[in-house]
Amino acid sequence: DDHTFSDLWTEHNEDFAAFYRAVQEDIATYGGNHGIKAKAGQPWNFYCISCVPWVDFESYTSHVAGGGQPNMFPVITYGKATEKDGKLTMPMAINIAHAAADGWHTAQFVNSLQELLDTVDLSL
């Protein structure tokens, strides 16, 4: 409502339906909180997924305040989904410190995500 950003985390659950319900509950409970951390108690082993749904980008980077130390947590950012020539695309960027993950691991993630997205039924 004031066009600012706040972190909101949800505990991981392998059961996607249960995880999604928990995300919706967290949004209902903490979504109106303003400030960088909308919900206290963020786990140390988190990763960020961020969305910029207003922008179809070719490159995106984010930096966390604090200076020279690399972020040891990955930041995954996706943008606006667009359709061109019958093909739906959505930009995605991953910022990760090489000390935290190899390019091979990042490629495994990207390839697995693409395989999952290739199974999405867009006729809904």
XYZ file of C-alpha atoms in Angstrom:
124
model
C 0.000 0.000 0.000
C 2.979 2.360 0.313
C 5.096 0.871 -2.524
C 7.897 -0.309 -0.238
C 9.574 -3.689 0.102
C 9.481 -5.969 3.152
C 10.980 -9.430 3.702
C 8.475 -12.134 4.535
C 9.629 -15.701 5.060
C 7.757 -18.988 5.345
C 9.062 -22.291 6.687
C 9.774 -24.787 3.884
C 7.476 -27.778 3.471
C 7.984 -30.526 0.876
C 4.192 -30.730 0.506
C 3.575 -27.840 -1.889
C -0.114 -27.464 -0.988
C 0.759 -27.181 2.721
C 3.605 -24.774 1.935
C 1.345 -22.590 -0.193
C -1.300 -22.488 2.557
C 1.419 -21.417 5.024
C 2.577 -18.678 2.625
C -0.989 -17.389 2.326
C -1.368 -17.412 6.126
C 1.922 -15.507 6.544
C 0.811 -12.911 3.997
C -2.524 -12.489 5.800
C -0.801 -12.173 9.183
C 2.296 -10.127 8.311
C 1.592 -8.618 4.900
C 0.556 -5.258 6.327
C 3.746 -4.850 8.350
C 6.038 -2.189 6.962
C 9.797 -2.236 7.333
C 12.521 -4.495 6.008
C 11.553 -7.521 8.140
C 7.786 -8.053 8.200
C 8.116 -11.267 10.248
C 10.672 -11.840 13.000
C 12.737 -15.005 13.431
C 14.072 -15.496 9.914
C 16.103 -18.743 9.841
C 19.853 -18.513 9.205
C 19.627 -20.896 6.212
C 17.184 -18.919 4.111
C 17.249 -17.885 0.489
C 15.464 -14.994 -1.141
C 12.923 -15.213 -3.916
C 11.911 -11.787 -5.103
C 9.528 -10.616 -7.782
C 9.519 -7.506 -9.937
C 6.253 -8.237 -11.791
C 6.185 -4.840 -13.498
C 9.434 -5.365 -15.460
C 10.494 -7.697 -18.275
C 14.252 -7.509 -17.768
C 17.354 -8.954 -19.423
C 19.624 -8.453 -16.425
C 19.056 -7.832 -12.745
C 21.332 -7.653 -9.739
C 20.780 -6.919 -6.082
C 23.132 -5.942 -3.320
C 22.556 -6.158 0.390
C 23.759 -3.257 2.496
C 26.796 -4.008 4.600
C 29.752 -3.649 2.325
C 32.410 -6.044 1.200
C 31.194 -9.382 2.513
C 29.522 -11.547 -0.137
C 25.949 -12.641 0.432
C 26.179 -16.315 1.251
C 22.487 -16.761 0.531
C 21.162 -16.891 -3.021
C 18.786 -14.245 -4.293
C 16.423 -15.413 -7.032
C 14.525 -12.652 -8.806
C 11.878 -13.112 -11.448
C 9.986 -10.540 -13.437
C 6.997 -9.946 -15.644
C 5.671 -12.873 -17.653
C 5.109 -11.959 -21.285
C 3.810 -13.780 -24.345
C 5.426 -13.443 -27.749
C 4.680 -15.595 -30.794
C 2.631 -17.968 -28.636
C 5.484 -18.553 -26.198
C 5.285 -17.465 -22.574
C 8.544 -16.273 -21.032
C 9.497 -14.910 -17.637
C 12.891 -13.417 -16.825
C 14.835 -14.807 -13.890
C 18.159 -13.832 -12.350
C 20.195 -15.610 -9.683
C 22.748 -13.777 -7.559
C 24.914 -16.146 -5.561
C 28.390 -15.995 -4.085
C 30.767 -18.464 -5.679
C 31.887 -19.334 -2.149
C 28.357 -20.597 -1.458
C 27.629 -22.550 -4.644
C 29.350 -23.631 -7.813
C 28.098 -22.818 -11.276
C 27.297 -26.523 -11.639
C 24.876 -26.371 -8.688
C 23.266 -23.231 -10.048
C 22.877 -24.863 -13.464
C 21.250 -27.907 -11.830
C 18.720 -25.596 -10.178
C 17.991 -23.661 -13.383
C 17.606 -26.840 -15.451
C 15.307 -28.434 -12.850
C 13.198 -25.280 -12.692
C 12.888 -25.212 -16.497
C 11.823 -28.870 -16.528
C 9.148 -28.078 -13.927
C 7.939 -25.016 -15.816
C 7.726 -27.034 -19.044
C 5.014 -29.155 -17.355
C 2.779 -26.211 -16.436
C -0.628 -26.279 -18.121
C -1.147 -22.744 -19.443
C -4.700 -23.415 -20.632
C -6.204 -22.605 -17.235
